[in-house]
Short mmCIF file of C-alpha atoms in Angstrom, two decimals:
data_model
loop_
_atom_site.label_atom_id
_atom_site.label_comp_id
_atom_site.label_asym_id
_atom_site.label_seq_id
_atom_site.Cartn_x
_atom_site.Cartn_y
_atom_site.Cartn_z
CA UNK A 1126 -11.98 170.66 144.68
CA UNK A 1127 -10.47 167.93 142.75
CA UNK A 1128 -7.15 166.51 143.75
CA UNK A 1129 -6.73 166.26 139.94
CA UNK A 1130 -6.62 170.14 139.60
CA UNK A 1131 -4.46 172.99 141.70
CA UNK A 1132 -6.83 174.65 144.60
CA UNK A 1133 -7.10 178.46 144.31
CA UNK A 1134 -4.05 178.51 147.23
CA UNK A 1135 -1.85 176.01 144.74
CA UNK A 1136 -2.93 178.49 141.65
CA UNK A 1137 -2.13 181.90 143.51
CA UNK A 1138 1.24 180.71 144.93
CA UNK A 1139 2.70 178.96 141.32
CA UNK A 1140 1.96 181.98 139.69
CA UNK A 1141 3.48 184.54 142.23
CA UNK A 1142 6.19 182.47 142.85
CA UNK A 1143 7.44 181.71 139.58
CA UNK A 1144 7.34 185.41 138.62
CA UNK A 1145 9.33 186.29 141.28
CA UNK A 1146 11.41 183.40 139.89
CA UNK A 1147 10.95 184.47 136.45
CA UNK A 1148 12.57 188.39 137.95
CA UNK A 1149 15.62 186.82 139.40
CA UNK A 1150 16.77 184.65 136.13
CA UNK A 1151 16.42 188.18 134.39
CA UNK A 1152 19.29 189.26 136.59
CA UNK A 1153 21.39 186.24 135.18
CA UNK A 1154 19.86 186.36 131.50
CA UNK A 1155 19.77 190.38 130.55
CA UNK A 1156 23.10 190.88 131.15
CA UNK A 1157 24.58 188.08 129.04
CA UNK A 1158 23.96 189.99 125.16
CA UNK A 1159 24.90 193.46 126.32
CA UNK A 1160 27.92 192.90 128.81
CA UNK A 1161 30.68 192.48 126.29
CA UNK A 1162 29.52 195.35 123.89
CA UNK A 1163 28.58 198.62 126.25
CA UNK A 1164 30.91 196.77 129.66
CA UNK A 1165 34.16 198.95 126.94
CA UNK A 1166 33.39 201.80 128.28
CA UNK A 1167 33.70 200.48 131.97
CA UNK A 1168 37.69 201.43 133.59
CA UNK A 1169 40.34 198.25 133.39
CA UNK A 1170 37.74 196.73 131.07
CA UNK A 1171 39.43 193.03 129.14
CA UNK A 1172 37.88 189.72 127.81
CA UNK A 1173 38.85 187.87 131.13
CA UNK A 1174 37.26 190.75 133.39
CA UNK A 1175 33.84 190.55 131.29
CA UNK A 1176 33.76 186.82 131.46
CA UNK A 1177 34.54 187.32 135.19
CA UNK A 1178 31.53 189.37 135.36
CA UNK A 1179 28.82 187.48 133.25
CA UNK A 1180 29.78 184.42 135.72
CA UNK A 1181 30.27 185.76 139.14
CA UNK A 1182 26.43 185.35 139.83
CA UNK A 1183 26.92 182.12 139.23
CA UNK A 1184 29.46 181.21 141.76
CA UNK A 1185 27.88 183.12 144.38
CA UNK A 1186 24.83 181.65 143.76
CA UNK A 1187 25.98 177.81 143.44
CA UNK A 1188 27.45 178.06 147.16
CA UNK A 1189 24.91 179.96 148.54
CA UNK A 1190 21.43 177.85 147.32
CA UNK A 1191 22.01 175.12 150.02
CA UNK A 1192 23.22 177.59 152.93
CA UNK A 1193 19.94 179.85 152.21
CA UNK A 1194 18.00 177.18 152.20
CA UNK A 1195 18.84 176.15 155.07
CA UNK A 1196 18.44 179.03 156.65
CA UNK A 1197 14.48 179.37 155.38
CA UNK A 1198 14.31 176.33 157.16
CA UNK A 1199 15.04 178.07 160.55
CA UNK A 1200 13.77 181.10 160.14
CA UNK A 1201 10.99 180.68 157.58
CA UNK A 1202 11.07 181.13 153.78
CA UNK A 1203 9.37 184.42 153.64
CA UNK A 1204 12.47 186.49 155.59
CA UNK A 1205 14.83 184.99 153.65
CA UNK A 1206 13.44 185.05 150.70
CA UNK A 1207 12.97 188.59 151.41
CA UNK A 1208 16.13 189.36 152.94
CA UNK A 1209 17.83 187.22 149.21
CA UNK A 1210 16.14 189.92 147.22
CA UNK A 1211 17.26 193.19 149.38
CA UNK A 1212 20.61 191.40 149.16
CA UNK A 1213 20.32 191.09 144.97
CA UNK A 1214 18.91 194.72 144.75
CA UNK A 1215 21.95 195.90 146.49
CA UNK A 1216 24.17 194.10 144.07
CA UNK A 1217 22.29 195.54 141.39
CA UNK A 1218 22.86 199.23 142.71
CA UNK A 1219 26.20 198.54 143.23
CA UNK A 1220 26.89 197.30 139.55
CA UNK A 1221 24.50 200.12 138.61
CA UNK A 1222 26.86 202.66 139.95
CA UNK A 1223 30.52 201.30 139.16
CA UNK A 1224 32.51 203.10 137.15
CA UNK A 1225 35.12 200.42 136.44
CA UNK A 1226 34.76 196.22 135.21
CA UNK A 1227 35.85 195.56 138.70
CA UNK A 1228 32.64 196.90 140.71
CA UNK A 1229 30.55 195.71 138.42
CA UNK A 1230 32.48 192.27 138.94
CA UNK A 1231 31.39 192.93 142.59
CA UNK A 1232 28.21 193.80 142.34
CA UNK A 1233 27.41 190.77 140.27
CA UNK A 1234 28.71 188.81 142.81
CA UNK A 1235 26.77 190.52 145.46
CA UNK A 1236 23.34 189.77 143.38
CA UNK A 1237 24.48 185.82 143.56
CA UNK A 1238 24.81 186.08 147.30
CA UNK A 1239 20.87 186.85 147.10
CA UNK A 1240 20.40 183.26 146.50
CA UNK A 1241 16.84 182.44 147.05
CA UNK A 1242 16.04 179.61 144.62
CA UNK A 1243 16.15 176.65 147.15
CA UNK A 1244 13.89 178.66 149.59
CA UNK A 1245 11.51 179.74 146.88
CA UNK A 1246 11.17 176.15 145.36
CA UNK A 1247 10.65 174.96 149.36
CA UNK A 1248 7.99 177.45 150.27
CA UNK A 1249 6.22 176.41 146.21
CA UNK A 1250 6.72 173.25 148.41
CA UNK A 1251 5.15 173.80 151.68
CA UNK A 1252 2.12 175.32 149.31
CA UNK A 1253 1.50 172.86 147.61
CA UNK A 1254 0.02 169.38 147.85
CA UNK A 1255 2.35 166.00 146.97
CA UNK A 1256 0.15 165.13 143.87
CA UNK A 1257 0.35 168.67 142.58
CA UNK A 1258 3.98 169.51 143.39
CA UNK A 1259 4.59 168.66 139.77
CA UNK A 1260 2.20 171.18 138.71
CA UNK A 1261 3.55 174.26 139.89
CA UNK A 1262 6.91 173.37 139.46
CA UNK A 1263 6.57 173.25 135.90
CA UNK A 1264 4.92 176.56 136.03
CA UNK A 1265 7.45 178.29 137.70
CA UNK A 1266 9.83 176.30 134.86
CA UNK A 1267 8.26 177.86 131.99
CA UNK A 1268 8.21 181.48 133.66
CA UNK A 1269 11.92 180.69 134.23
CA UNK A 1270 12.23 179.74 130.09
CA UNK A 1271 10.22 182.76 129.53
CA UNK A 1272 12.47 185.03 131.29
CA UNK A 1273 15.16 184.22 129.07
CA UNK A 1274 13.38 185.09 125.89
CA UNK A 1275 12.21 188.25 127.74
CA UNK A 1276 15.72 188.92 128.45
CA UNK A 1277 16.89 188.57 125.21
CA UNK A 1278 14.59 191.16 124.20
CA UNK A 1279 14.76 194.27 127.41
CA UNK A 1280 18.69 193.39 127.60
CA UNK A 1281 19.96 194.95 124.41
CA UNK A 1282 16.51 197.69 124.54
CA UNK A 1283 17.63 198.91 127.48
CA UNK A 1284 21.17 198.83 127.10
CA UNK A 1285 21.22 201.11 124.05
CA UNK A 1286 18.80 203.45 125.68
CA UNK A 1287 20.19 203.80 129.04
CA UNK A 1288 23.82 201.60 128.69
CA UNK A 1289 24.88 199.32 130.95
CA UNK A 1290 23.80 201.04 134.08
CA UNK A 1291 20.12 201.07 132.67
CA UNK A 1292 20.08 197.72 132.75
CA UNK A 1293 21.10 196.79 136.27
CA UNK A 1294 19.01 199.84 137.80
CA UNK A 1295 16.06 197.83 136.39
CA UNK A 1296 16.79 194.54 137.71
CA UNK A 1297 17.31 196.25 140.71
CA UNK A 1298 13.50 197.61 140.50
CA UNK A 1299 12.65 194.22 139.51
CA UNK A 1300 13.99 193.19 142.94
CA UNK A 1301 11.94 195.52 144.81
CA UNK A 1302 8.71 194.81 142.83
CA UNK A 1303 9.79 190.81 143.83
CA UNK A 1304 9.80 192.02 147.54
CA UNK A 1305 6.06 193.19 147.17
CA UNK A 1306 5.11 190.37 145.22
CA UNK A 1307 6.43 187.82 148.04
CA UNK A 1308 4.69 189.87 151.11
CA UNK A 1309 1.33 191.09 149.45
CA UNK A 1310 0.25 188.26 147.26
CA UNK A 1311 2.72 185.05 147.84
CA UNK A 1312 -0.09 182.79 150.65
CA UNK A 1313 2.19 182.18 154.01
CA UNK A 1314 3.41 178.41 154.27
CA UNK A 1315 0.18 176.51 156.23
CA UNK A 1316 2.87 173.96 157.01
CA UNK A 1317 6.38 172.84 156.13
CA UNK A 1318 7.10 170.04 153.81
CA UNK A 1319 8.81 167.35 154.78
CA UNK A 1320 12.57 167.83 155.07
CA UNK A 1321 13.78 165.54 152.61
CA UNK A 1322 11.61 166.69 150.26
CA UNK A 1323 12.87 170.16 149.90
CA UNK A 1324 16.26 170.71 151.53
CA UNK A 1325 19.66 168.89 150.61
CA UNK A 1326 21.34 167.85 153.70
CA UNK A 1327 25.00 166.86 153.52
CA UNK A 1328 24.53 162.96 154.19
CA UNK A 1329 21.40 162.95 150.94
CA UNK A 1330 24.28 165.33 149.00
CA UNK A 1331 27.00 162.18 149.65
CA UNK A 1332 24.43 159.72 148.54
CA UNK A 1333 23.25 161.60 145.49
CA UNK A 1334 26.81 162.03 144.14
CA UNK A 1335 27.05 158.40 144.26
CA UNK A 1336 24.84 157.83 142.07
CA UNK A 1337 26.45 157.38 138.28
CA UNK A 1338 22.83 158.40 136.64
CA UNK A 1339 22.46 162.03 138.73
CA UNK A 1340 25.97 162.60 138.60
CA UNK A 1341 26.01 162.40 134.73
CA UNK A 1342 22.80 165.17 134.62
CA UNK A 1343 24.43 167.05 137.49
CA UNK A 1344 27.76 167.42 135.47
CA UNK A 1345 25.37 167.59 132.26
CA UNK A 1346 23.42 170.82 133.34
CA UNK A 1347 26.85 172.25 134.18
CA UNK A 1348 27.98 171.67 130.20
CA UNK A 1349 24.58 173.48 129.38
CA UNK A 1350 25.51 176.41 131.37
CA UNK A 1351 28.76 176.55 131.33
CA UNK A 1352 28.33 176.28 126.87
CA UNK A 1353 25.80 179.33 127.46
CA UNK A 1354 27.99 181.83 129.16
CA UNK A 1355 30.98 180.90 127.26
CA UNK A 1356 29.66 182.09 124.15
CA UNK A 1357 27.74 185.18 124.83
CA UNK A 1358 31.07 186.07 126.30
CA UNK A 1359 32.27 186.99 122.69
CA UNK A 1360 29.21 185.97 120.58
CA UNK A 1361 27.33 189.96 121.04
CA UNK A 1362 30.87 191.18 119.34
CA UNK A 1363 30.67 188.40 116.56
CA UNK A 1364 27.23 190.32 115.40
CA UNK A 1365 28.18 193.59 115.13
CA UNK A 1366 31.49 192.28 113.45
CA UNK A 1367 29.13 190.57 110.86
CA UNK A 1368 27.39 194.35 110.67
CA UNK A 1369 24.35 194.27 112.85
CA UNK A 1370 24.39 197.15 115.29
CA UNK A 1371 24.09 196.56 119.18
CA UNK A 1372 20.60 198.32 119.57
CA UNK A 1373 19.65 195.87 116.70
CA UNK A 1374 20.47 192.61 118.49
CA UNK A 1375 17.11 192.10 119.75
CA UNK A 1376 16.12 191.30 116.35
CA UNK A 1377 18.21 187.78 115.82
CA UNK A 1378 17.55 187.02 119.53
CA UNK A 1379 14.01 186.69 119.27
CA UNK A 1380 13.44 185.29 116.10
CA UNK A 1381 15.74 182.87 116.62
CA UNK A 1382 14.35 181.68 120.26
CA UNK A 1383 10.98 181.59 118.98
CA UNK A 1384 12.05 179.21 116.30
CA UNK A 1385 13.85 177.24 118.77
CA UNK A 1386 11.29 176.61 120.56
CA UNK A 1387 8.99 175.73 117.54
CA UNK A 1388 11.42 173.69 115.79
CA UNK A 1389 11.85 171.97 119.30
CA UNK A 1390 8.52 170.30 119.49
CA UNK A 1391 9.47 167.88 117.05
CA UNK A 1392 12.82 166.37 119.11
CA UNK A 1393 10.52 166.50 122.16
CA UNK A 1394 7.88 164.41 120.24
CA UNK A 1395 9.88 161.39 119.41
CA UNK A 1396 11.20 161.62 122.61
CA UNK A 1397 8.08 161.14 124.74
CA UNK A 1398 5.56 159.57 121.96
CA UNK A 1399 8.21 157.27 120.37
CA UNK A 1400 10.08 156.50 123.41
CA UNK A 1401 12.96 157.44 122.36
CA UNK A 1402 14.07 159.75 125.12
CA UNK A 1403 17.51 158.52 125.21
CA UNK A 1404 18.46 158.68 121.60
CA UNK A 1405 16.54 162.48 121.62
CA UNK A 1406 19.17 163.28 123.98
CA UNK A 1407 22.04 162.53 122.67
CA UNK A 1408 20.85 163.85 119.59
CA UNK A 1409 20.84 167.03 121.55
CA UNK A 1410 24.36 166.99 122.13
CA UNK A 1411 25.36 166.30 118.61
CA UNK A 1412 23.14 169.29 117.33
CA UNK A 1413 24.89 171.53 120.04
CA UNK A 1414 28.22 170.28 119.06
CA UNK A 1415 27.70 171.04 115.19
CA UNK A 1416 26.22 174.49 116.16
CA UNK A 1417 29.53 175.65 118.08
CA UNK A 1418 31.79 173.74 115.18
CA UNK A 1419 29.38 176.08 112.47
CA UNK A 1420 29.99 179.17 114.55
CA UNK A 1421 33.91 178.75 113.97
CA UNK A 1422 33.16 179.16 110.43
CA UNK A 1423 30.55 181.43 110.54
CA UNK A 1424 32.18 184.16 111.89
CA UNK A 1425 31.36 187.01 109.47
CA UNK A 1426 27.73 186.38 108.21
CA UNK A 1427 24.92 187.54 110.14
CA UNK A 1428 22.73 184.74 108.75
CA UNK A 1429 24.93 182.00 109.35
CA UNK A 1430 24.89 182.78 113.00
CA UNK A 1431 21.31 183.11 113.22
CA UNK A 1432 21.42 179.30 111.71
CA UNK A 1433 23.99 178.50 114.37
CA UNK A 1434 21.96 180.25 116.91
CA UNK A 1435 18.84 178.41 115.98
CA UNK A 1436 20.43 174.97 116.13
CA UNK A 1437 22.16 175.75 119.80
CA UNK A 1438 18.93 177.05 121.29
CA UNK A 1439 17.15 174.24 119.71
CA UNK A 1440 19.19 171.90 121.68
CA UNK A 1441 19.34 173.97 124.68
CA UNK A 1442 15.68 174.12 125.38
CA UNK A 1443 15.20 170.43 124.92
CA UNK A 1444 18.09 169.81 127.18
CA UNK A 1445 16.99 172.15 129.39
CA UNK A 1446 13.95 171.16 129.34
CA UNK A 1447 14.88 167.34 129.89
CA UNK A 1448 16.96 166.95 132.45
CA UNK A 1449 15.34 168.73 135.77
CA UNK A 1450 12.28 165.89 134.87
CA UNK A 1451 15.27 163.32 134.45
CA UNK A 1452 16.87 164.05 137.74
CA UNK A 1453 12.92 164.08 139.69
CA UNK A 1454 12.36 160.54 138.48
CA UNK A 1455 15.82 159.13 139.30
CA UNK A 1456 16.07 160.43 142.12
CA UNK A 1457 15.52 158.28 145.32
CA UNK A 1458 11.73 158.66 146.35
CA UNK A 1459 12.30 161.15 149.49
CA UNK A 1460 15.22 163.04 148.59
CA UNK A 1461 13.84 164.69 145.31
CA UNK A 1462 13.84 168.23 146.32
CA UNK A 1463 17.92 167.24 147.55
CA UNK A 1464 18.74 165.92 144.02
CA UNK A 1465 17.56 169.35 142.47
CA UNK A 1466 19.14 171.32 145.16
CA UNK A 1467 22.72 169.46 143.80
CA UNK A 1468 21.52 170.05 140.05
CA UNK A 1469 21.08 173.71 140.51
CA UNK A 1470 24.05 174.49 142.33
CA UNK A 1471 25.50 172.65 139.00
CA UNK A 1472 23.49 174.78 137.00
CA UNK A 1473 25.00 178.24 138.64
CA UNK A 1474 28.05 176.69 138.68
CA UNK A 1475 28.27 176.10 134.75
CA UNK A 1476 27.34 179.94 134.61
CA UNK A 1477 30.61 180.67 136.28
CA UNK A 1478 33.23 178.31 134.67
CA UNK A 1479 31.17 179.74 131.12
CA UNK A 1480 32.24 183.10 132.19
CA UNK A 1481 35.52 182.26 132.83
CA UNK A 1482 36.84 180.09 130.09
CA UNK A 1483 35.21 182.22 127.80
CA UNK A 1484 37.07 185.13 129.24
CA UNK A 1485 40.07 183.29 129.29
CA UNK A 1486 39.94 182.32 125.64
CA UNK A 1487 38.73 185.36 124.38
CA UNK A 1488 41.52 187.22 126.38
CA UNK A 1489 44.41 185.23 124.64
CA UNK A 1490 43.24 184.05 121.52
CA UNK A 1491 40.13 184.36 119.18
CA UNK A 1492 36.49 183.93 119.21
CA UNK A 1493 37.07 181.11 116.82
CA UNK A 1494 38.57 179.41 119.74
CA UNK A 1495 35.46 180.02 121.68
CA UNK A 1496 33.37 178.22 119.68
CA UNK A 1497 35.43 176.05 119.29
CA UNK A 1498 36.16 175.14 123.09
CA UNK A 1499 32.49 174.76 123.64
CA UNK A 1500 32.14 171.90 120.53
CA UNK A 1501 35.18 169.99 122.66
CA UNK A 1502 32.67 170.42 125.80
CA UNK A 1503 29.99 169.26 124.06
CA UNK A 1504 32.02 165.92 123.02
CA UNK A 1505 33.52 165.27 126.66
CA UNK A 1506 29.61 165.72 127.78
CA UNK A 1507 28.73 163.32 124.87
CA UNK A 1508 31.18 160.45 126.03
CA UNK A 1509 29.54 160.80 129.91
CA UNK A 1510 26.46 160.71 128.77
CA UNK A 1511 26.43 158.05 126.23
CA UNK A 1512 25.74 155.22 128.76
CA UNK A 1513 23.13 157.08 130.84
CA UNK A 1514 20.18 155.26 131.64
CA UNK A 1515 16.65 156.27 131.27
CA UNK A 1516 13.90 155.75 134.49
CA UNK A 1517 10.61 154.07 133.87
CA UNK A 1518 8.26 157.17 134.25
CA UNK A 1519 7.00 157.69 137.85
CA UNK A 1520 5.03 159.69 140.29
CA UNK A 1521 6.39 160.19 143.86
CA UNK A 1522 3.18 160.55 146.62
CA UNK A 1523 3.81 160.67 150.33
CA UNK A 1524 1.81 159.09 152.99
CA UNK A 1525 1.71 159.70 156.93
CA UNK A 1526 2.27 156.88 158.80
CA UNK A 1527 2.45 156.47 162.63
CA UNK A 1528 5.68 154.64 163.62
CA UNK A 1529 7.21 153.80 166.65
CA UNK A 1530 10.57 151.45 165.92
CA UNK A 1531 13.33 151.46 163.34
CA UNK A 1532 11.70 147.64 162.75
CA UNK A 1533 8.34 148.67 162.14
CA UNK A 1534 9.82 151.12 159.62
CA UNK A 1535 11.71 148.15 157.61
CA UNK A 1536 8.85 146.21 157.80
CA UNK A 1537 6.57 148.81 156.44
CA UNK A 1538 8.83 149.46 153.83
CA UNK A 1539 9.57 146.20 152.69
CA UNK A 1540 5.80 145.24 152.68
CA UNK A 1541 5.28 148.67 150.21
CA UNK A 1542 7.85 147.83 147.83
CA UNK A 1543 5.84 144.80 146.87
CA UNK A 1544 3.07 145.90 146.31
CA UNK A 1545 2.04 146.21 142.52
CA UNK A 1546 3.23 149.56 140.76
CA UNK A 1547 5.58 150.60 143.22
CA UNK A 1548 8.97 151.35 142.19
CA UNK A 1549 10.40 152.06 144.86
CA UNK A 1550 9.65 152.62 148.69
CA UNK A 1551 11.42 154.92 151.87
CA UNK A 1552 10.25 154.99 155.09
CA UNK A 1553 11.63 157.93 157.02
CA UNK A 1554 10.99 157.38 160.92
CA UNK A 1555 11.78 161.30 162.12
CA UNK A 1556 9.21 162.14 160.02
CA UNK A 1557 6.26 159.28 160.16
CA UNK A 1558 6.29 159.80 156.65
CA UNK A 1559 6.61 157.06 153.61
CA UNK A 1560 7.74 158.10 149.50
CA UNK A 1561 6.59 155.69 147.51
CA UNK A 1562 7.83 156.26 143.62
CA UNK A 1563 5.06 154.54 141.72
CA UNK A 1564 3.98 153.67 138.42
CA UNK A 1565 0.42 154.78 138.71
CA UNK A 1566 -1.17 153.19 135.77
CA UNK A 1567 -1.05 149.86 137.96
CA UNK A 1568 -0.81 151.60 141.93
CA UNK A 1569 -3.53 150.93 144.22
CA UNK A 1570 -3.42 154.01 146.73
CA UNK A 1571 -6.06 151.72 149.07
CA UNK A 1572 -3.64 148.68 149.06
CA UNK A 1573 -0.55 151.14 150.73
CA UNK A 1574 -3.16 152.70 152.85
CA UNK A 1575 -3.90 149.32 154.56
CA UNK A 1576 -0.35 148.05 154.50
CA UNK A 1577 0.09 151.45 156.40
CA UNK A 1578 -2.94 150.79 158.79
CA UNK A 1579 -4.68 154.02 157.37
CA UNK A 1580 -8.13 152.42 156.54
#
């Protein structure tokens, strides 16, 4: 088997993995179109309450990734992940079941407490090999961009056919069908990745938010989220003001993310083939800023919010997109997995302050104002990241190494980071393991084999 390709193990676990991914983020997404149209006939239903409920996954889930994590790391990934999902399904049944905006507030929390994403990504870890990590991360990324068009499309189906209830009965199924997937067809872990490779550990957390270039995509994917939430807060009500019926939604939502993601190939061109990764980025920000600034105006025409719509998602995906790859290649060689641990409790975290402010706003004032509140978040996120700094493209590879001092370890490690193509080197002694980020156009893999005493 070629180490250029994923073994049948590498194949079977990516795809199981990310569709039990892919069934989680259906939890978040569904819910978002439907929530603020059939959540009036919930008891002590406002604005504020359905805001509170779109987002309390979010919170939940931001303080929970790091905790579970650890806690797949002591007892193995495959109860907790299990136990995460039992945990969401109960959430679901709960929300399923409530009769007023308050339960269902509940119950969404409860599904956040099921958070299994660090454990998951650890166990795609622990299956995987260093040079295809990549791989099967960006599978189980696409199945997680998938979801959302999926959900775009089942959320407002299901809602008109069964109401709000209908919905979180089959996310709860979705849990359950998760639960088989992870016992009968995710492989068992041969062996556990290295620790700072998958798990964020409160000394890597202090060092990572030191750093001005992670901090900037960590408070970035937060904007993202937080812009997301906010307007499908009151954005669902904006359609049917402009005349398009609730069981109709579906309609706009797809078109629209299909074109997004069509019209998106473009940005991402020029941003790869050009070099001009930076510049795309910012662009990103501008187009998201004049979609929200649009929606103020466009208020009563379902076409002009379709345009809006198309010119938000456009943005989002690339952004989306974007960033986790940003944060992998600035991130310090053996603390990757800990820098996207920190970016996804960002991620859930935007969810939640979405959710909120938009609940707020909408509670007291007008959904004008909601658009307009997420065009002055998308300037504030345009000031921080106006002076971000793009990494030369990298790999990261791990070798074993035998050590037996804290001097041999400098030594090794100072020796590595001369060598041509290498970026940067770490030499972690707990684990007799080096991270090497490398530019491997120009690596030798036999030179940091005998600098390492391997051959």
């Amino acid at each position: 088997m070629s180490n250029h390709s994923l073994n049948p193990l590498e194949k079977r676990a990516a795809v199981s993995l990310a569709s039990v991914f892919a069934f989680r983020m259906l939890g978040l997404f569904m819910l978002m179109p439907v929530l603020a149209i059939y959540g009036q006939s919930l008891a002590d239903v406002s604005p504020m309450w359905i805001g509170l409920a779109i987002g309390a996954y979010g919170l939940t889930q931001a303080l929970l990734q790091i905790p579970m994590g650890w806690l797949s790391d002591k007892f193995g990934r495959k109860p907790i992940i299990i136990a995460g999902l039992i945990v969401f399904a109960l959430g679901s049944v709960v929300a399923a079941t409530a009769e007023s905006i308050y339960w269902v507030t509940v119950g969404r929390a409860l599904q956040g407490m099921g958070a299994i994403a660090s454990a998951l990504l650890a166990l795609a870890s622990d299956l995987s090999r260093d040079e295809q990590r990549p791989k099967v991360m960006a599978v189980i990324g696409m199945c997680i961009g998938l979801s959302f068009a999926i959900a775009m499309l089942l959320g407002p189906m299901v809602a008109a056919s069964f109401g709000i209830a209908g919905v979180f009965w089959l996310t709860a199924m979705l849990a359950l069908l998760g639960i088989l997937i992870i016992v009968f067809v995710v492989p068992s872990a041969i062996q556990r990745a290295p620790k700072g490779d998958t798990m964020a550990t409160f000394s890597d957390i202090r060092r990572l938010v030191k750093d001005p270039q992670l901090v900037r995509l960590d408070i970035g994917v937060m904007f993202l989220h937080l812009t997301l939430t906010t307007l499908f807060v009151v954005l669902p009500g904006q359609l049917i003001t402009g005349g398009l019926i609730a069981a109709e939604h579906w309609q706009l939502y797809i078109p629209v993310l299909l074109l997004a993601f069509v019209f998106m190939a473009p940005l991402m061109m020029v941003a790869i083939k050009k070099g001009k990764e930076k510049a795309a980025f910012l662009a990103s920000i501008v187009l998201l800023i004049v979609s929200s600034i649009s929606l103020v105006i466009a208020v009563d025409s379902i076409m002009a919010i379709a345009l809006c719509m198309l010119l938000y998602f456009v943005a989002f995906n690339f952004l989306e997109a974007t960033m986790p790859a940003l944060v992998a290649r600035l991130a310090p060689a053996n603390q990757k997995g800990s820098a996207m641990g920190v970016f996804s409790s960002g991620q859930f975290f935007g969810a939640f302050l979405g959710g909120l402010l938009g609940g707020y706003i909408a509670e007291f004032g007008e959904p004008q104002g909601v658009f307009a509140a997420v065009a002055c978040i998308g300037v504030i996120w345009l000031v921080i990241a106006w002076n971000m700094q793009i990494p030369p493209k990298s790999k990261i590879i791990s070798l074993s190494v035998p050590l037996s001092d804290v001097e041999k370890a400098a030594d090794i490690a100072d020796k590595l980071v001369m060598l041509p193509g290498v970026i940067e080197a770490t030499v972690v002694r707990e684990e007799s393991r080096s991270y090497l980020k490398i530019d491997d156009k120009i690596f030798d893999l036999n030179q940091a084999k005998q600098v390492l005493g391997l051959q």
